[in-house]
PDB file of C-alpha atoms in Angstrom:
ATOM      1  CA  UNK A 101      16.567  16.834  70.923  1.00 53.00           C
ATOM      2  CA  UNK A 102      16.177  13.183  70.139  1.00 74.00           C
ATOM      3  CA  UNK A 103      15.689  12.100  73.788  1.00 93.00           C
ATOM      4  CA  UNK A 104      17.529   9.536  75.903  1.00 96.00           C
ATOM      5  CA  UNK A 105      18.002   6.203  74.195  1.00 96.00           C
ATOM      6  CA  UNK A 106      18.851   2.822  75.673  1.00 97.00           C
ATOM      7  CA  UNK A 107      20.032  -0.422  74.071  1.00 97.00           C
ATOM      8  CA  UNK A 108      18.927  -3.118  74.132  1.00 97.00           C
ATOM      9  CA  UNK A 109      15.290  -2.666  75.203  1.00 95.00           C
ATOM     10  CA  UNK A 110      15.046  -6.233  76.383  1.00 96.00           C
ATOM     11  CA  UNK A 111      17.721  -8.731  77.448  1.00 97.00           C
ATOM     12  CA  UNK A 112      17.250 -12.343  78.548  1.00 98.00           C
ATOM     13  CA  UNK A 113      20.276 -14.022  79.991  1.00 98.00           C
ATOM     14  CA  UNK A 114      21.158 -17.076  81.958  1.00 97.00           C
ATOM     15  CA  UNK A 115      22.303 -16.821  85.553  1.00 97.00           C
ATOM     16  CA  UNK A 116      26.092 -16.336  85.765  1.00 97.00           C
ATOM     17  CA  UNK A 117      26.374 -14.569  82.385  1.00 98.00           C
ATOM     18  CA  UNK A 118      27.629 -11.019  82.046  1.00 98.00           C
ATOM     19  CA  UNK A 119      25.477  -8.357  80.409  1.00 98.00           C
ATOM     20  CA  UNK A 120      26.142  -4.796  79.250  1.00 98.00           C
ATOM     21  CA  UNK A 121      23.626  -2.078  78.633  1.00 98.00           C
ATOM     22  CA  UNK A 122      24.168   1.198  76.812  1.00 98.00           C
ATOM     23  CA  UNK A 123      22.642   4.622  77.355  1.00 98.00           C
ATOM     24  CA  UNK A 124      22.870   7.585  75.019  1.00 97.00           C
ATOM     25  CA  UNK A 125      21.884  10.808  76.775  1.00 97.00           C
ATOM     26  CA  UNK A 126      20.563  13.988  75.292  1.00 95.00           C
ATOM     27  CA  UNK A 127      23.660  15.406  73.557  1.00 92.00           C
ATOM     28  CA  UNK A 128      24.174  18.663  75.547  1.00 90.00           C
ATOM     29  CA  UNK A 129      23.543  17.027  78.986  1.00 93.00           C
ATOM     30  CA  UNK A 130      26.539  16.759  81.293  1.00 92.00           C
ATOM     31  CA  UNK A 131      24.872  14.489  83.850  1.00 93.00           C
ATOM     32  CA  UNK A 132      23.854  10.875  83.350  1.00 95.00           C
ATOM     33  CA  UNK A 133      22.025   8.687  85.927  1.00 96.00           C
ATOM     34  CA  UNK A 134      21.301   5.019  86.248  1.00 97.00           C
ATOM     35  CA  UNK A 135      18.319   3.687  88.158  1.00 97.00           C
ATOM     36  CA  UNK A 136      16.898   0.228  88.740  1.00 97.00           C
ATOM     37  CA  UNK A 137      13.181  -0.492  88.919  1.00 95.00           C
ATOM     38  CA  UNK A 138      11.723  -3.807  89.991  1.00 94.00           C
ATOM     39  CA  UNK A 139       8.185  -4.767  89.176  1.00 88.00           C
ATOM     40  CA  UNK A 140       5.618  -2.728  91.148  1.00 86.00           C
ATOM     41  CA  UNK A 141       8.222  -0.487  92.723  1.00 91.00           C
ATOM     42  CA  UNK A 142       9.647   2.976  92.137  1.00 94.00           C
ATOM     43  CA  UNK A 143      13.019   3.404  90.563  1.00 96.00           C
ATOM     44  CA  UNK A 144      16.027   3.217  92.839  1.00 95.00           C
ATOM     45  CA  UNK A 145      19.164   5.280  92.268  1.00 95.00           C
ATOM     46  CA  UNK A 146      22.284   3.356  91.302  1.00 95.00           C
ATOM     47  CA  UNK A 147      24.903   5.911  90.196  1.00 95.00           C
ATOM     48  CA  UNK A 148      25.469   9.091  88.370  1.00 93.00           C
ATOM     49  CA  UNK A 149      28.136  10.820  86.249  1.00 93.00           C
ATOM     50  CA  UNK A 150      29.043  14.389  85.629  1.00 91.00           C
ATOM     51  CA  UNK A 151      30.785  14.350  82.292  1.00 93.00           C
ATOM     52  CA  UNK A 152      33.115  11.335  82.550  1.00 93.00           C
ATOM     53  CA  UNK A 153      33.438  11.348  86.331  1.00 92.00           C
ATOM     54  CA  UNK A 154      31.367   8.989  88.410  1.00 91.00           C
ATOM     55  CA  UNK A 155      30.382  11.166  91.376  1.00 88.00           C
ATOM     56  CA  UNK A 156      28.070   9.009  93.450  1.00 87.00           C
ATOM     57  CA  UNK A 157      27.293   5.330  93.795  1.00 89.00           C
ATOM     58  CA  UNK A 158      24.504   3.714  95.739  1.00 90.00           C
ATOM     59  CA  UNK A 159      25.104   0.843  98.097  1.00 87.00           C
ATOM     60  CA  UNK A 160      22.844  -1.082  95.759  1.00 83.00           C
ATOM     61  CA  UNK A 161      25.654  -1.048  93.229  1.00 85.00           C
ATOM     62  CA  UNK A 162      27.503  -4.198  94.359  1.00 88.00           C
ATOM     63  CA  UNK A 163      30.920  -5.042  93.080  1.00 92.00           C
ATOM     64  CA  UNK A 164      29.341  -7.085  90.267  1.00 95.00           C
ATOM     65  CA  UNK A 165      28.052  -3.830  88.801  1.00 96.00           C
ATOM     66  CA  UNK A 166      30.262  -1.353  86.966  1.00 95.00           C
ATOM     67  CA  UNK A 167      29.368   1.758  85.034  1.00 96.00           C
ATOM     68  CA  UNK A 168      31.459   3.891  82.774  1.00 96.00           C
ATOM     69  CA  UNK A 169      31.078   7.052  80.748  1.00 96.00           C
ATOM     70  CA  UNK A 170      34.442   7.187  78.991  1.00 91.00           C
ATOM     71  CA  UNK A 171      34.114  10.385  76.910  1.00 86.00           C
ATOM     72  CA  UNK A 172      31.359  12.042  78.818  1.00 85.00           C
ATOM     73  CA  UNK A 173      28.839  11.041  76.227  1.00 91.00           C
ATOM     74  CA  UNK A 174      27.256   7.578  76.254  1.00 96.00           C
ATOM     75  CA  UNK A 175      27.417   5.299  79.210  1.00 98.00           C
ATOM     76  CA  UNK A 176      27.548   1.580  79.775  1.00 98.00           C
ATOM     77  CA  UNK A 177      26.328  -0.447  82.758  1.00 98.00           C
ATOM     78  CA  UNK A 178      27.758  -3.962  83.126  1.00 97.00           C
ATOM     79  CA  UNK A 179      26.548  -6.664  85.354  1.00 97.00           C
ATOM     80  CA  UNK A 180      28.943  -9.577  85.948  1.00 97.00           C
ATOM     81  CA  UNK A 181      27.798 -13.058  87.007  1.00 97.00           C
ATOM     82  CA  UNK A 182      24.112 -12.151  86.867  1.00 97.00           C
ATOM     83  CA  UNK A 183      21.741 -13.431  89.520  1.00 96.00           C
ATOM     84  CA  UNK A 184      17.964 -13.858  89.366  1.00 95.00           C
ATOM     85  CA  UNK A 185      17.655 -10.917  91.736  1.00 95.00           C
ATOM     86  CA  UNK A 186      19.209  -8.672  89.050  1.00 96.00           C
ATOM     87  CA  UNK A 187      16.016  -9.055  86.953  1.00 97.00           C
ATOM     88  CA  UNK A 188      14.611  -5.529  86.695  1.00 96.00           C
ATOM     89  CA  UNK A 189      14.139  -2.572  84.452  1.00 96.00           C
ATOM     90  CA  UNK A 190      17.370  -0.460  84.206  1.00 97.00           C
ATOM     91  CA  UNK A 191      16.571   3.160  83.546  1.00 96.00           C
ATOM     92  CA  UNK A 192      18.954   5.845  82.337  1.00 97.00           C
ATOM     93  CA  UNK A 193      18.295   9.563  82.669  1.00 96.00           C
ATOM     94  CA  UNK A 194      20.288  12.650  81.703  1.00 95.00           C
ATOM     95  CA  UNK A 195      20.185  16.350  82.651  1.00 93.00           C
ATOM     96  CA  UNK A 196      22.032  19.550  82.719  1.00 90.00           C
ATOM     97  CA  UNK A 197      23.424  20.323  86.204  1.00 84.00           C
ATOM     98  CA  UNK A 198      20.555  21.171  88.508  1.00 80.00           C
ATOM     99  CA  UNK A 199      17.908  20.798  85.839  1.00 85.00           C
ATOM    100  CA  UNK A 200      15.172  18.216  85.289  1.00 90.00           C
ATOM    101  CA  UNK A 201      16.098  14.635  84.478  1.00 93.00           C
ATOM    102  CA  UNK A 202      14.887  13.119  81.203  1.00 95.00           C
ATOM    103  CA  UNK A 203      14.466   9.373  81.228  1.00 96.00           C
ATOM    104  CA  UNK A 204      15.067   6.805  78.563  1.00 96.00           C
ATOM    105  CA  UNK A 205      12.757   3.882  77.823  1.00 94.00           C
ATOM    106  CA  UNK A 206      14.748   1.471  79.897  1.00 95.00           C
ATOM    107  CA  UNK A 207      16.321  -1.943  79.398  1.00 96.00           C
ATOM    108  CA  UNK A 208      14.373  -4.833  80.781  1.00 96.00           C
ATOM    109  CA  UNK A 209      16.637  -7.615  82.091  1.00 97.00           C
ATOM    110  CA  UNK A 210      15.378 -11.071  82.709  1.00 97.00           C
ATOM    111  CA  UNK A 211      17.748 -13.570  84.368  1.00 98.00           C
ATOM    112  CA  UNK A 212      16.690 -17.174  83.960  1.00 96.00           C
TER     113      UNK A 212
ATOM    114  CA  UNK B 212      18.122   9.578 104.454  1.00 78.00           C
ATOM    115  CA  UNK B 213      15.062  10.826 102.712  1.00 87.00           C
ATOM    116  CA  UNK B 214      12.028   8.651 102.167  1.00 93.00           C
ATOM    117  CA  UNK B 215       8.928   9.065  99.987  1.00 97.00           C
ATOM    118  CA  UNK B 216       5.716   7.243 100.703  1.00 97.00           C
ATOM    119  CA  UNK B 217       2.718   6.776  98.464  1.00 97.00           C
ATOM    120  CA  UNK B 218      -0.042   5.084 100.405  1.00 95.00           C
ATOM    121  CA  UNK B 219      -2.415   4.456  97.539  1.00 96.00           C
ATOM    122  CA  UNK B 220      -1.225   1.559  95.305  1.00 96.00           C
ATOM    123  CA  UNK B 221      -4.201   1.972  93.042  1.00 97.00           C
ATOM    124  CA  UNK B 222      -6.705   4.688  92.252  1.00 97.00           C
ATOM    125  CA  UNK B 223      -9.477   4.988  89.692  1.00 97.00           C
ATOM    126  CA  UNK B 224     -11.439   7.919  88.310  1.00 98.00           C
ATOM    127  CA  UNK B 225     -14.140   8.455  85.811  1.00 98.00           C
ATOM    128  CA  UNK B 226     -13.274  10.335  82.690  1.00 97.00           C
ATOM    129  CA  UNK B 227     -13.735  14.123  83.149  1.00 97.00           C
ATOM    130  CA  UNK B 228     -13.724  13.796  86.932  1.00 98.00           C
ATOM    131  CA  UNK B 229     -11.035  14.954  89.350  1.00 98.00           C
ATOM    132  CA  UNK B 230      -8.677  12.658  91.278  1.00 98.00           C
ATOM    133  CA  UNK B 231      -6.055  13.372  93.946  1.00 98.00           C
ATOM    134  CA  UNK B 232      -2.982  11.230  94.533  1.00 98.00           C
ATOM    135  CA  UNK B 233      -1.285  11.415  97.877  1.00 98.00           C
ATOM    136  CA  UNK B 234       2.432  11.560  98.751  1.00 98.00           C
ATOM    137  CA  UNK B 235       4.258  12.106 101.994  1.00 98.00           C
ATOM    138  CA  UNK B 236       7.974  12.384 102.458  1.00 97.00           C
ATOM    139  CA  UNK B 237      10.511  12.626 105.252  1.00 96.00           C
ATOM    140  CA  UNK B 238      13.532  14.795 105.257  1.00 92.00           C
ATOM    141  CA  UNK B 239      15.623  16.869 107.633  1.00 89.00           C
ATOM    142  CA  UNK B 240      16.530  19.295 104.837  1.00 88.00           C
ATOM    143  CA  UNK B 241      14.914  22.637 104.386  1.00 87.00           C
ATOM    144  CA  UNK B 242      15.579  23.106 100.731  1.00 88.00           C
ATOM    145  CA  UNK B 243      14.610  20.505  98.163  1.00 92.00           C
ATOM    146  CA  UNK B 244      12.492  19.809  95.126  1.00 93.00           C
ATOM    147  CA  UNK B 245       9.450  17.573  94.756  1.00 96.00           C
ATOM    148  CA  UNK B 246       8.237  15.996  91.565  1.00 97.00           C
ATOM    149  CA  UNK B 247       5.435  13.937  90.104  1.00 98.00           C
ATOM    150  CA  UNK B 248       6.377  11.612  87.275  1.00 97.00           C
ATOM    151  CA  UNK B 249       4.096   9.667  85.032  1.00 96.00           C
ATOM    152  CA  UNK B 250       5.014   6.237  83.673  1.00 95.00           C
ATOM    153  CA  UNK B 251       2.625   5.038  80.994  1.00 91.00           C
ATOM    154  CA  UNK B 252       2.553   1.375  79.964  1.00 84.00           C
ATOM    155  CA  UNK B 253       5.373   2.067  77.434  1.00 71.00           C
ATOM    156  CA  UNK B 254       7.470   2.644  80.585  1.00 70.00           C
ATOM    157  CA  UNK B 255       9.193   5.957  79.658  1.00 88.00           C
ATOM    158  CA  UNK B 256       9.070   8.227  82.696  1.00 93.00           C
ATOM    159  CA  UNK B 257       7.634  11.729  81.981  1.00 94.00           C
ATOM    160  CA  UNK B 258       7.801  14.695  84.331  1.00 95.00           C
ATOM    161  CA  UNK B 259       4.345  15.964  85.163  1.00 97.00           C
ATOM    162  CA  UNK B 260       5.002  18.764  87.616  1.00 97.00           C
ATOM    163  CA  UNK B 261       7.740  20.124  89.888  1.00 96.00           C
ATOM    164  CA  UNK B 262       7.671  22.100  93.133  1.00 96.00           C
ATOM    165  CA  UNK B 263      10.489  23.990  94.813  1.00 93.00           C
ATOM    166  CA  UNK B 264      10.256  23.765  98.620  1.00 92.00           C
ATOM    167  CA  UNK B 265      11.097  27.429  99.107  1.00 91.00           C
ATOM    168  CA  UNK B 266       8.088  28.474  97.059  1.00 90.00           C
ATOM    169  CA  UNK B 267       4.799  28.745  99.009  1.00 86.00           C
ATOM    170  CA  UNK B 268       2.742  28.910  95.888  1.00 93.00           C
ATOM    171  CA  UNK B 269       1.507  25.505  94.604  1.00 96.00           C
ATOM    172  CA  UNK B 270       2.697  24.553  91.146  1.00 95.00           C
ATOM    173  CA  UNK B 271       0.210  24.192  88.353  1.00 95.00           C
ATOM    174  CA  UNK B 272       0.550  22.742  84.904  1.00 95.00           C
ATOM    175  CA  UNK B 273      -2.642  22.805  82.881  1.00 96.00           C
ATOM    176  CA  UNK B 274      -4.968  20.139  84.389  1.00 97.00           C
ATOM    177  CA  UNK B 275      -2.344  19.120  86.967  1.00 98.00           C
ATOM    178  CA  UNK B 276      -1.833  20.891  90.258  1.00 97.00           C
ATOM    179  CA  UNK B 277      -0.227  20.149  93.593  1.00 98.00           C
ATOM    180  CA  UNK B 278      -1.098  20.748  97.178  1.00 97.00           C
ATOM    181  CA  UNK B 279       2.286  21.228  98.901  1.00 97.00           C
ATOM    182  CA  UNK B 280       2.166  21.316 102.656  1.00 96.00           C
ATOM    183  CA  UNK B 281       5.737  21.779 103.854  1.00 95.00           C
ATOM    184  CA  UNK B 282       5.104  21.501 107.596  1.00 94.00           C
ATOM    185  CA  UNK B 283       3.123  18.349 107.095  1.00 96.00           C
ATOM    186  CA  UNK B 284       5.628  17.008 104.528  1.00 96.00           C
ATOM    187  CA  UNK B 285       2.765  16.302 102.168  1.00 97.00           C
ATOM    188  CA  UNK B 286       2.704  16.696  98.371  1.00 97.00           C
ATOM    189  CA  UNK B 287      -0.481  15.600  96.645  1.00 98.00           C
ATOM    190  CA  UNK B 288      -1.246  15.709  92.927  1.00 98.00           C
ATOM    191  CA  UNK B 289      -4.677  16.761  91.636  1.00 98.00           C
ATOM    192  CA  UNK B 290      -5.712  15.833  88.128  1.00 98.00           C
ATOM    193  CA  UNK B 291      -8.704  17.703  86.861  1.00 98.00           C
ATOM    194  CA  UNK B 292     -10.941  16.726  83.928  1.00 98.00           C
ATOM    195  CA  UNK B 293      -9.252  13.317  83.787  1.00 98.00           C
ATOM    196  CA  UNK B 294      -8.586  11.898  80.326  1.00 97.00           C
ATOM    197  CA  UNK B 295      -8.084   8.299  79.178  1.00 96.00           C
ATOM    198  CA  UNK B 296      -4.461   9.231  78.406  1.00 94.00           C
ATOM    199  CA  UNK B 297      -3.851  10.008  82.048  1.00 96.00           C
ATOM    200  CA  UNK B 298      -3.923   6.348  82.884  1.00 96.00           C
ATOM    201  CA  UNK B 299      -0.469   5.419  84.082  1.00 96.00           C
ATOM    202  CA  UNK B 300       1.669   4.724  87.094  1.00 96.00           C
ATOM    203  CA  UNK B 301       2.375   7.952  88.993  1.00 98.00           C
ATOM    204  CA  UNK B 302       5.513   8.407  91.109  1.00 98.00           C
ATOM    205  CA  UNK B 303       6.254  11.065  93.650  1.00 98.00           C
ATOM    206  CA  UNK B 304       9.933  11.923  93.858  1.00 97.00           C
ATOM    207  CA  UNK B 305      12.264  13.993  96.062  1.00 95.00           C
ATOM    208  CA  UNK B 306      15.571  15.635  95.211  1.00 93.00           C
ATOM    209  CA  UNK B 307      17.778  17.523  97.633  1.00 90.00           C
ATOM    210  CA  UNK B 308      18.886  21.027  96.705  1.00 86.00           C
ATOM    211  CA  UNK B 309      22.178  20.624  98.606  1.00 78.00           C
ATOM    212  CA  UNK B 310      25.353  21.296  96.615  1.00 62.00           C
ATOM    213  CA  UNK B 311      26.334  19.156  93.759  1.00 59.00           C
ATOM    214  CA  UNK B 312      27.688  15.880  94.915  1.00 47.00           C
ATOM    215  CA  UNK B 313      24.770  15.040  97.221  1.00 55.00           C
ATOM    216  CA  UNK B 314      21.984  16.775  95.428  1.00 56.00           C
ATOM    217  CA  UNK B 315      21.354  14.894  92.238  1.00 80.00           C
ATOM    218  CA  UNK B 316      19.696  11.628  93.043  1.00 89.00           C
ATOM    219  CA  UNK B 317      15.913  11.283  92.827  1.00 94.00           C
ATOM    220  CA  UNK B 318      14.226   9.340  95.623  1.00 94.00           C
ATOM    221  CA  UNK B 319      10.943   7.816  94.433  1.00 97.00           C
ATOM    222  CA  UNK B 320       7.889   6.548  96.202  1.00 97.00           C
ATOM    223  CA  UNK B 321       6.300   3.162  95.419  1.00 96.00           C
ATOM    224  CA  UNK B 322       3.904   4.566  92.861  1.00 97.00           C
ATOM    225  CA  UNK B 323       0.104   4.769  92.402  1.00 98.00           C
ATOM    226  CA  UNK B 324      -1.518   3.013  89.475  1.00 97.00           C
ATOM    227  CA  UNK B 325      -4.218   5.295  88.070  1.00 97.00           C
ATOM    228  CA  UNK B 326      -7.043   3.884  86.020  1.00 97.00           C
ATOM    229  CA  UNK B 327      -9.362   6.164  84.060  1.00 97.00           C
ATOM    230  CA  UNK B 328     -12.754   4.716  83.333  1.00 97.00           C
ATOM    231  CA  UNK B 329     -14.682   5.888  80.202  1.00 95.00           C
TER     232      UNK B 329
END
């Protein structure tokens, strides 16, 4: 069990650019979650996958956001045409169905 | 929709003392799970303790225990014999126990920043 990993840990981008984050879950976990955490707030749910299927999306996930988990292993979260309001920590978590979620260290996005 | 409220943005405790962090939640569901997560300055979220709503007995994990009051929708965390390493942001979280497609997301409170003074 090597834990959930995320890459990059930090990303600085200019407004209007596209960014992509990667999450590698714990290998035997079939569920993968994305959350967004702004400074001083608790994480907010964005979306989750069971294997390769995206089963739920929050209304926070605007059409500029897209997430994939093509082979049911790692996942990517892409933000197109970034805005300053997208600046946040993006957290990934994984779990077995119905079990506890294990969180990664997060990717901190700063949009200038 | 479920909501989770933590009314204490900051708390402090002396090393070796006991501190209680408060959490209230709102739900119309009868079956659910409640959690306390710890987020140290390195920012990786760690599960501290979990409570199933159908269990009347309060969960305990070493120095951490909860006071779960289902009727009052209250879920507080007690940390005994506080240690410097307990300093972190603590989040209360809710998860529905409803079947799969609606039961997976965690809903978090705003967090309580705990300082432990030596």
